[in-house]
Amino acid sequence: MSETPWLTIIGLGEDGLKGLGPASRTALEAAEIVMAPPRHLALVGDLSCETRAWPAPFAEGIDTLLSLRGNRVVVLASGDPFWFGAGATLARHLEREEWCSFPGPSSFSLAANLMGWSLERTVCLGLHAAPLTRLRPHLAPDVKIIALLRDGEAVRELSAYLSDAGFGASALTVLEALGGPRERVTNLRADAVATESFEHPLCVAVDVAGGGPALPLASGRPDGWFETDGQITKQPVRAMTLSALAPRPFEHLWDIGGGSGSIGIEWLLTHPTLEATSFEPNPERAARIAANAARLGVDRLKVVTGAAPDALAGQNEPQVVFIGGGLTGELLHWLEGKLAKGTRLVANAVTLETEALVLEAQHRLGGTLIRLDVSRSEPLGPKRGWKASYPIVQWSVSL
């Protein structure tokens, strides 16, 4: 391998060659092959080297690119390739010394400057290849969002989504071809019917307004946010459970006995780097878990239909495990034998049988036991009294 990277990734703006810096121009002039989507090739015009159009979907072009090793290759991408762009995807297939990158201004930076918004206080989302439901955790009055969208029709879909969520009063600024000769800015309300047609590339700046319900930031969201058949870790216990699970960046959770998926979903809502797999033997409940996760903006939750421990085999290893139902001696023995040392385990026991199992396991493996007793006030004749829920014994341990 030569010391000079064979691949250069260049972030291209809508002004084409005019926006390139000296290093980008030098790399482009030295290229033997330039590979890019047709729109990017049109922005740079005729080149002296060979050009290849990147196919759609994007993944189909990766093998072609890798086959070009040994040539000086330039890949053209939009704006900053490592912010909701192609850069990170390409880097996963290459050694670090094989590539270099020269970013251009991102759509987020251009949009924030146009809007006068503080970028560090603005939610930036790439929704050009992701569902609009990823907006849901961020929808609250006065929140500012810049979202990349795939095409003009997605603007209408965004308007409908915000209106249905109760945020139809939000101000939308549709920003087309930022930084180039075709730049256009259109202002409208989310609940207004857009008569204009919009063209890719575009993003939308959203100044959220309206009386729709906002998803709380704290763990232990109200139970009403989750569709359920009654199999759910209730709000107070869920808050205590998330505290015991103690999520840290980049960790992966196994939620065994997913029920409605509330634990796995709230785990993912804690931080965007977290991952989770929910295991649920009941197919109807498994489908409900996936629907809850998608609706609340964490469609990255992986749902496995099957019973533990058999369903656990071959899955990506977790750093944290939660057992909300179905704890057995067989399952605990499997976890002890298969999981890496230091894996954190939290188990909630409701029945006397599982409580006995937890007590024995804690005596053998250590960890912390707490008992959660929750009561709610309810009518009692003409007055009110306390109605107790089933007590829960919670065991937390590092295996």
Tab-separated table of C-alpha atoms in Angstrom:
chain	number	residue	atom	x	y	z
A	1	MET	CA	0.000	0.000	0.000
A	2	SER	CA	1.401	3.381	-0.964
A	3	GLU	CA	1.588	6.197	1.561
A	4	THR	CA	-0.791	8.300	-0.539
A	5	PRO	CA	-4.444	7.258	-0.159
A	6	TRP	CA	-5.929	5.876	-3.355
A	7	LEU	CA	-9.384	7.262	-2.520
A	8	THR	CA	-10.308	10.899	-1.928
A	9	ILE	CA	-13.812	11.834	-0.797
A	10	ILE	CA	-14.761	15.387	-1.732
A	11	GLY	CA	-17.744	17.215	-0.314
A	12	LEU	CA	-19.370	19.083	-3.164
A	13	GLY	CA	-21.697	22.069	-2.836
A	14	GLU	CA	-24.442	23.190	-5.190
A	15	ASP	CA	-22.012	25.695	-6.741
A	16	GLY	CA	-19.965	22.813	-8.145
A	17	LEU	CA	-16.305	23.497	-8.882
A	18	LYS	CA	-16.557	27.102	-7.667
A	19	GLY	CA	-16.834	25.994	-4.047
A	20	LEU	CA	-13.835	23.651	-4.021
A	21	GLY	CA	-10.719	24.540	-2.037
A	22	PRO	CA	-7.162	24.095	-3.329
A	23	ALA	CA	-6.699	20.595	-1.878
A	24	SER	CA	-9.970	19.369	-3.380
A	25	ARG	CA	-9.101	20.833	-6.775
A	26	THR	CA	-5.649	19.209	-6.722
A	27	ALA	CA	-7.154	15.802	-5.885
A	28	LEU	CA	-9.768	16.159	-8.613
A	29	GLU	CA	-7.157	17.148	-11.220
A	30	ALA	CA	-4.981	14.150	-10.280
A	31	ALA	CA	-7.865	11.652	-10.352
A	32	GLU	CA	-7.864	8.789	-12.836
A	33	ILE	CA	-11.490	7.926	-12.064
A	34	VAL	CA	-14.263	10.050	-10.565
A	35	MET	CA	-17.267	8.183	-9.184
A	36	ALA	CA	-20.375	10.079	-8.129
A	37	PRO	CA	-24.158	10.222	-8.462
A	38	PRO	CA	-25.288	11.687	-11.794
A	39	ARG	CA	-26.363	14.956	-10.134
A	40	HIS	CA	-22.870	15.534	-8.753
A	41	LEU	CA	-21.231	14.716	-12.082
A	42	ALA	CA	-23.484	17.301	-13.708
A	43	LEU	CA	-22.383	19.908	-11.156
A	44	VAL	CA	-18.687	19.525	-12.086
A	45	GLY	CA	-19.225	19.277	-15.837
A	46	ASP	CA	-16.751	17.654	-18.222
A	47	LEU	CA	-13.659	16.143	-16.624
A	48	SER	CA	-10.474	14.924	-18.304
A	49	CYS	CA	-10.550	11.590	-16.462
A	50	GLU	CA	-12.922	8.630	-16.556
A	51	THR	CA	-16.241	9.136	-14.762
A	52	ARG	CA	-18.618	6.537	-13.380
A	53	ALA	CA	-22.139	7.153	-12.144
A	54	TRP	CA	-22.829	5.839	-8.651
A	55	PRO	CA	-25.863	3.518	-8.804
A	56	ALA	CA	-28.983	3.628	-6.673
A	57	PRO	CA	-29.422	2.275	-4.065
A	58	PHE	CA	-26.114	3.533	-2.711
A	59	ALA	CA	-24.932	0.157	-1.358
A	60	GLU	CA	-24.738	-1.278	-4.877
A	61	GLY	CA	-21.809	1.000	-5.740
A	62	ILE	CA	-19.508	-0.052	-2.898
A	63	ASP	CA	-18.182	-3.246	-4.517
A	64	THR	CA	-17.530	-1.331	-7.735
A	65	LEU	CA	-15.580	1.296	-5.803
A	66	LEU	CA	-13.498	-1.295	-3.952
A	67	SER	CA	-12.619	-2.966	-7.250
A	68	LEU	CA	-10.876	0.266	-8.289
A	69	ARG	CA	-8.034	-0.079	-5.756
A	70	GLY	CA	-4.742	0.720	-7.450
A	71	ASN	CA	-6.212	3.732	-9.245
A	72	ARG	CA	-6.413	7.332	-8.052
A	73	VAL	CA	-10.133	7.629	-7.361
A	74	VAL	CA	-12.280	10.565	-6.273
A	75	VAL	CA	-15.784	10.093	-4.882
A	76	LEU	CA	-18.004	13.159	-4.897
A	77	ALA	CA	-20.509	13.487	-2.062
A	78	SER	CA	-22.789	16.245	-0.805
A	79	GLY	CA	-21.510	18.867	1.638
A	80	ASP	CA	-19.819	17.279	4.643
A	81	PRO	CA	-19.493	13.542	3.809
A	82	PHE	CA	-19.294	12.605	7.494
A	83	TRP	CA	-22.512	14.302	8.619
A	84	PHE	CA	-25.447	12.186	7.434
A	85	GLY	CA	-23.418	11.591	4.285
A	86	ALA	CA	-21.607	8.806	2.458
A	87	GLY	CA	-18.284	9.189	4.275
A	88	ALA	CA	-18.888	6.935	7.271
A	89	THR	CA	-20.421	4.212	5.098
A	90	LEU	CA	-17.377	4.161	2.815
A	91	ALA	CA	-14.898	4.319	5.702
A	92	ARG	CA	-16.345	1.121	7.198
A	93	HIS	CA	-15.147	-0.775	4.109
A	94	LEU	CA	-11.626	0.698	4.023
A	95	GLU	CA	-8.464	0.835	6.064
A	96	ARG	CA	-7.791	4.295	7.492
A	97	GLU	CA	-4.668	4.843	5.366
A	98	GLU	CA	-6.616	4.148	2.143
A	99	TRP	CA	-8.699	7.319	2.081
A	100	CYS	CA	-8.778	11.027	2.845
A	101	SER	CA	-11.661	13.477	2.836
A	102	PHE	CA	-12.159	17.166	2.076
A	103	PRO	CA	-15.546	18.304	3.387
A	104	GLY	CA	-17.595	21.160	2.044
A	105	PRO	CA	-20.169	23.209	3.971
A	106	SER	CA	-22.970	20.937	5.180
A	107	SER	CA	-26.631	21.619	4.465
A	108	PHE	CA	-27.091	22.019	8.214
A	109	SER	CA	-24.465	24.769	8.408
A	110	LEU	CA	-25.875	26.581	5.385
A	111	ALA	CA	-29.426	26.314	6.716
A	112	ALA	CA	-28.503	27.468	10.235
A	113	ASN	CA	-26.679	30.491	8.838
A	114	LEU	CA	-29.637	31.393	6.657
A	115	MET	CA	-32.095	30.987	9.536
A	116	GLY	CA	-29.879	32.666	12.133
A	117	TRP	CA	-30.133	29.609	14.376
A	118	SER	CA	-27.465	28.452	16.819
A	119	LEU	CA	-26.418	25.132	15.316
A	120	GLU	CA	-25.429	23.565	18.647
A	121	ARG	CA	-28.991	24.155	19.924
A	122	THR	CA	-30.663	22.885	16.758
A	123	VAL	CA	-31.729	19.271	16.196
A	124	CYS	CA	-30.176	18.023	12.939
A	125	LEU	CA	-31.738	14.941	11.334
A	126	GLY	CA	-31.058	13.070	8.109
A	127	LEU	CA	-34.518	11.927	7.025
A	128	HIS	CA	-33.744	11.465	3.324
A	129	ALA	CA	-33.571	7.695	3.929
A	130	ALA	CA	-35.271	7.413	7.329
A	131	PRO	CA	-38.883	7.572	8.571
A	132	LEU	CA	-40.419	10.858	9.697
A	133	THR	CA	-41.261	9.227	13.030
A	134	ARG	CA	-37.674	9.944	14.095
A	135	LEU	CA	-38.922	13.473	14.679
A	136	ARG	CA	-41.228	12.328	17.492
A	137	PRO	CA	-38.832	12.561	20.472
A	138	HIS	CA	-37.950	16.153	19.470
A	139	LEU	CA	-41.445	17.593	18.984
A	140	ALA	CA	-42.028	20.247	21.626
A	141	PRO	CA	-42.774	23.985	21.380
A	142	ASP	CA	-39.783	26.200	20.509
A	143	VAL	CA	-37.569	23.309	19.421
A	144	LYS	CA	-35.731	24.047	16.178
A	145	ILE	CA	-35.083	21.225	13.726
A	146	ILE	CA	-33.229	21.051	10.423
A	147	ALA	CA	-34.148	17.902	8.511
A	148	LEU	CA	-32.756	16.616	5.227
A	149	LEU	CA	-35.559	15.210	3.057
A	150	ARG	CA	-35.434	12.946	0.020
A	151	ASP	CA	-37.661	14.956	-2.351
A	152	GLY	CA	-40.472	17.472	-2.722
A	153	GLU	CA	-43.223	14.998	-1.874
A	154	ALA	CA	-41.560	14.463	1.512
A	155	VAL	CA	-42.296	18.117	2.339
A	156	ARG	CA	-46.021	17.394	2.128
A	157	GLU	CA	-45.560	14.220	4.156
A	158	LEU	CA	-43.698	16.212	6.799
A	159	SER	CA	-46.484	18.800	6.958
A	160	ALA	CA	-49.094	16.070	7.404
A	161	TYR	CA	-47.034	14.310	10.073
A	162	LEU	CA	-46.575	17.482	12.129
A	163	SER	CA	-50.259	18.375	11.826
A	164	ASP	CA	-51.371	14.886	12.889
A	165	ALA	CA	-49.041	15.100	15.916
A	166	GLY	CA	-50.659	18.379	17.028
A	167	PHE	CA	-47.901	20.677	15.772
A	168	GLY	CA	-49.596	22.083	12.682
A	169	ALA	CA	-48.746	25.627	13.805
A	170	SER	CA	-45.043	24.943	13.213
A	171	ALA	CA	-43.262	27.292	10.813
A	172	LEU	CA	-41.539	25.484	7.947
A	173	THR	CA	-38.790	26.975	5.796
A	174	VAL	CA	-38.135	24.829	2.740
A	175	LEU	CA	-34.556	25.313	1.526
A	176	GLU	CA	-33.746	24.037	-1.959
A	177	ALA	CA	-30.260	23.706	-3.509
A	178	LEU	CA	-28.596	25.736	-0.767
A	179	GLY	CA	-25.458	27.587	-1.808
A	180	GLY	CA	-26.004	27.209	-5.537
A	181	PRO	CA	-27.591	29.169	-8.382
A	182	ARG	CA	-30.903	27.294	-7.936
A	183	GLU	CA	-31.199	28.200	-4.251
A	184	ARG	CA	-34.801	28.899	-3.254
A	185	VAL	CA	-36.399	29.612	0.141
A	186	THR	CA	-40.118	29.025	0.775
A	187	ASN	CA	-41.942	29.753	4.051
A	188	LEU	CA	-45.195	28.060	5.059
A	189	ARG	CA	-47.071	26.628	8.035
A	190	ALA	CA	-47.175	22.891	8.560
A	191	ASP	CA	-50.984	22.845	8.473
A	192	ALA	CA	-51.174	24.866	5.241
A	193	VAL	CA	-51.642	22.994	1.985
A	194	ALA	CA	-48.490	23.582	-0.042
A	195	THR	CA	-49.260	24.464	-3.643
A	196	GLU	CA	-45.594	24.768	-4.630
A	197	SER	CA	-43.524	21.890	-5.947
A	198	PHE	CA	-40.104	21.356	-4.416
A	199	GLU	CA	-37.039	19.727	-5.928
A	200	HIS	CA	-34.140	17.726	-4.507
A	201	PRO	CA	-31.711	18.520	-2.898
A	202	LEU	CA	-33.610	20.126	-0.080
A	203	CYS	CA	-33.899	20.427	3.660
A	204	VAL	CA	-36.562	21.927	5.883
A	205	ALA	CA	-36.049	24.152	8.921
A	206	VAL	CA	-38.839	23.539	11.427
A	207	ASP	CA	-39.657	25.991	14.226
A	208	VAL	CA	-41.909	23.732	16.285
A	209	ALA	CA	-45.156	25.220	17.598
A	210	GLY	CA	-48.525	23.852	18.626
A	211	GLY	CA	-50.319	22.127	21.462
A	212	GLY	CA	-49.476	18.535	20.662
A	213	PRO	CA	-48.156	16.237	23.393
A	214	ALA	CA	-44.392	16.355	23.926
A	215	LEU	CA	-42.553	13.164	24.822
A	216	PRO	CA	-40.923	13.729	28.232
A	217	LEU	CA	-37.144	13.565	28.447
A	218	ALA	CA	-36.999	11.682	31.758
A	219	SER	CA	-37.166	7.893	31.992
A	220	GLY	CA	-40.512	6.534	33.057
A	221	ARG	CA	-42.719	8.055	30.366
A	222	PRO	CA	-46.476	7.801	30.987
A	223	ASP	CA	-47.893	4.391	30.098
A	224	GLY	CA	-50.234	5.978	27.549
A	225	TRP	CA	-47.343	6.471	25.115
A	226	PHE	CA	-47.201	2.698	24.588
A	227	GLU	CA	-49.771	0.479	22.890
A	228	THR	CA	-50.171	-2.569	25.119
A	229	ASP	CA	-52.364	-5.543	25.921
A	230	GLY	CA	-51.579	-5.004	29.598
A	231	GLN	CA	-48.129	-6.641	29.508
A	232	ILE	CA	-46.001	-3.597	30.335
A	233	THR	CA	-43.518	-2.500	32.978
A	234	LYS	CA	-45.559	0.297	34.567
A	235	GLN	CA	-44.268	3.862	34.703
A	236	PRO	CA	-42.848	4.070	38.279
A	237	VAL	CA	-41.200	0.651	38.056
A	238	ARG	CA	-39.896	1.471	34.570
A	239	ALA	CA	-38.227	4.613	35.884
A	240	MET	CA	-36.526	2.614	38.638
A	241	THR	CA	-35.550	-0.098	36.160
A	242	LEU	CA	-33.930	2.337	33.712
A	243	SER	CA	-32.004	3.802	36.619
A	244	ALA	CA	-30.767	0.325	37.536
A	245	LEU	CA	-29.870	-0.477	33.917
A	246	ALA	CA	-27.761	2.718	33.916
A	247	PRO	CA	-27.276	3.119	30.147
A	248	ARG	CA	-23.900	4.334	28.922
A	249	PRO	CA	-22.975	5.467	25.386
A	250	PHE	CA	-22.603	2.730	22.745
A	251	GLU	CA	-24.004	-0.050	24.949
A	252	HIS	CA	-26.292	-2.810	23.696
A	253	LEU	CA	-29.268	-4.012	25.759
A	254	TRP	CA	-31.029	-7.351	25.641
A	255	ASP	CA	-34.647	-6.878	26.782
A	256	ILE	CA	-35.839	-10.415	27.485
A	257	GLY	CA	-39.608	-10.755	27.651
A	258	GLY	CA	-40.300	-7.501	25.832
A	259	GLY	CA	-44.060	-7.244	26.461
A	260	SER	CA	-44.866	-3.847	24.931
A	261	GLY	CA	-41.218	-2.902	24.407
A	262	SER	CA	-41.287	-0.025	26.891
A	263	ILE	CA	-37.908	-0.833	28.488
A	264	GLY	CA	-36.044	-1.253	25.204
A	265	ILE	CA	-37.678	1.868	23.763
A	266	GLU	CA	-36.854	4.049	26.749
A	267	TRP	CA	-33.310	2.688	26.744
A	268	LEU	CA	-32.897	3.845	23.123
A	269	LEU	CA	-34.480	7.226	23.829
A	270	THR	CA	-31.693	7.872	26.342
A	271	HIS	CA	-28.922	8.338	23.755
A	272	PRO	CA	-28.556	7.953	19.954
A	273	THR	CA	-25.523	5.637	20.231
A	274	LEU	CA	-27.390	2.979	22.221
A	275	GLU	CA	-28.602	-0.290	20.699
A	276	ALA	CA	-31.214	-2.751	21.913
A	277	THR	CA	-32.696	-6.119	21.020
A	278	SER	CA	-36.093	-7.112	22.378
A	279	PHE	CA	-36.946	-10.818	22.694
A	280	GLU	CA	-40.651	-11.696	22.802
A	281	PRO	CA	-42.132	-15.181	22.238
A	282	ASN	CA	-45.651	-13.916	21.434
A	283	PRO	CA	-45.773	-12.867	17.733
A	284	GLU	CA	-48.603	-10.379	18.296
A	285	ARG	CA	-46.695	-8.686	21.093
A	286	ALA	CA	-43.489	-8.720	19.050
A	287	ALA	CA	-45.294	-6.860	16.252
A	288	ARG	CA	-46.649	-4.380	18.800
A	289	ILE	CA	-43.140	-3.767	20.163
A	290	ALA	CA	-41.873	-2.935	16.670
A	291	ALA	CA	-44.845	-0.619	16.070
A	292	ASN	CA	-44.314	1.188	19.392
A	293	ALA	CA	-40.617	1.657	18.654
A	294	ALA	CA	-41.269	3.038	15.167
A	295	ARG	CA	-43.988	5.424	16.372
A	296	LEU	CA	-41.761	6.825	19.124
A	297	GLY	CA	-38.794	7.425	16.822
A	298	VAL	CA	-36.512	4.509	17.708
A	299	ASP	CA	-37.117	2.188	14.765
A	300	ARG	CA	-33.552	0.921	15.300
A	301	LEU	CA	-34.896	-1.401	18.039
A	302	LYS	CA	-34.338	-4.970	16.852
A	303	VAL	CA	-37.229	-7.298	17.695
A	304	VAL	CA	-36.683	-11.059	17.813
A	305	THR	CA	-39.756	-13.301	17.999
A	306	GLY	CA	-38.810	-16.279	20.118
A	307	ALA	CA	-38.360	-17.559	23.650
A	308	ALA	CA	-35.169	-17.263	25.661
A	309	PRO	CA	-32.671	-18.806	25.929
A	310	ASP	CA	-32.997	-20.401	22.461
A	311	ALA	CA	-33.729	-17.045	20.763
A	312	LEU	CA	-30.594	-15.493	22.287
A	313	ALA	CA	-28.132	-17.704	20.412
A	314	GLY	CA	-26.233	-15.936	17.647
A	315	GLN	CA	-27.353	-12.430	18.611
A	316	ASN	CA	-24.920	-9.530	19.025
A	317	GLU	CA	-23.485	-9.650	22.521
A	318	PRO	CA	-24.949	-7.216	25.056
A	319	GLN	CA	-23.328	-5.174	27.762
A	320	VAL	CA	-26.606	-5.042	29.701
A	321	VAL	CA	-29.470	-7.535	30.076
A	322	PHE	CA	-32.962	-6.912	31.442
A	323	ILE	CA	-35.355	-9.735	32.289
A	324	GLY	CA	-38.861	-8.422	32.745
A	325	GLY	CA	-40.646	-11.739	32.499
A	326	GLY	CA	-39.950	-15.402	32.024
A	327	LEU	CA	-36.983	-15.704	34.375
A	328	THR	CA	-36.101	-19.375	34.862
A	329	GLY	CA	-33.173	-21.301	36.237
A	330	GLU	CA	-32.381	-22.506	32.716
A	331	LEU	CA	-32.251	-18.937	31.382
A	332	LEU	CA	-30.081	-17.718	34.228
A	333	HIS	CA	-27.692	-20.656	33.792
A	334	TRP	CA	-27.433	-19.879	30.044
A	335	LEU	CA	-26.657	-16.222	30.704
A	336	GLU	CA	-24.025	-17.076	33.292
A	337	GLY	CA	-22.270	-19.434	30.881
A	338	LYS	CA	-22.505	-17.385	27.685
A	339	LEU	CA	-22.183	-13.698	28.561
A	340	ALA	CA	-18.917	-11.828	28.962
A	341	LYS	CA	-17.605	-11.153	32.433
A	342	GLY	CA	-18.876	-7.800	33.673
A	343	THR	CA	-22.188	-7.885	31.780
A	344	ARG	CA	-24.794	-6.063	33.870
A	345	LEU	CA	-28.037	-7.885	34.604
A	346	VAL	CA	-31.276	-6.482	36.024
A	347	ALA	CA	-34.211	-8.792	36.710
A	348	ASN	CA	-37.671	-7.878	37.997
A	349	ALA	CA	-39.470	-10.660	39.882
A	350	VAL	CA	-43.237	-10.498	40.464
A	351	THR	CA	-44.280	-14.046	41.382
A	352	LEU	CA	-43.192	-15.905	44.508
A	353	GLU	CA	-41.473	-18.489	42.315
A	354	THR	CA	-39.304	-15.980	40.465
A	355	GLU	CA	-38.661	-14.109	43.706
A	356	ALA	CA	-37.281	-17.320	45.229
A	357	LEU	CA	-35.093	-17.827	42.160
A	358	VAL	CA	-33.767	-14.258	42.423
A	359	LEU	CA	-33.046	-14.629	46.146
A	360	GLU	CA	-31.037	-17.796	45.507
A	361	ALA	CA	-29.144	-16.201	42.624
A	362	GLN	CA	-28.316	-13.122	44.668
A	363	HIS	CA	-26.990	-15.322	47.481
A	364	ARG	CA	-24.742	-17.105	44.962
A	365	LEU	CA	-23.694	-14.227	42.660
A	366	GLY	CA	-24.083	-11.132	44.814
A	367	GLY	CA	-25.561	-7.895	43.566
A	368	THR	CA	-28.258	-5.615	44.942
A	369	LEU	CA	-31.836	-6.470	45.896
A	370	ILE	CA	-34.570	-3.892	46.325
A	371	ARG	CA	-38.310	-4.285	46.742
A	372	LEU	CA	-40.600	-1.864	44.918
A	373	ASP	CA	-44.050	-1.263	46.390
A	374	VAL	CA	-46.247	1.177	44.502
A	375	SER	CA	-49.719	2.310	45.535
A	376	ARG	CA	-52.122	4.645	43.753
A	377	SER	CA	-55.041	6.562	45.169
A	378	GLU	CA	-58.428	5.309	43.960
A	379	PRO	CA	-62.082	5.865	44.937
A	380	LEU	CA	-63.095	4.004	48.067
A	381	GLY	CA	-66.827	4.508	48.527
A	382	PRO	CA	-67.425	8.255	48.793
A	383	LYS	CA	-63.775	8.846	49.708
A	384	ARG	CA	-60.388	7.706	48.429
A	385	GLY	CA	-57.843	5.116	49.491
A	386	TRP	CA	-54.587	3.500	48.433
A	387	LYS	CA	-54.630	0.538	46.055
A	388	ALA	CA	-51.357	-1.386	46.041
A	389	SER	CA	-49.851	-2.955	42.940
A	390	TYR	CA	-48.059	-6.273	43.118
A	391	PRO	CA	-44.678	-5.715	44.809
A	392	ILE	CA	-41.616	-6.260	42.638
A	393	VAL	CA	-38.241	-7.555	43.739
A	394	GLN	CA	-35.462	-6.118	41.588
A	395	TRP	CA	-32.066	-7.739	41.400
A	396	SER	CA	-29.082	-5.908	39.856
A	397	VAL	CA	-25.724	-7.635	39.418
A	398	SER	CA	-22.576	-7.672	37.276
A	399	LEU	CA	-22.001	-11.239	36.131
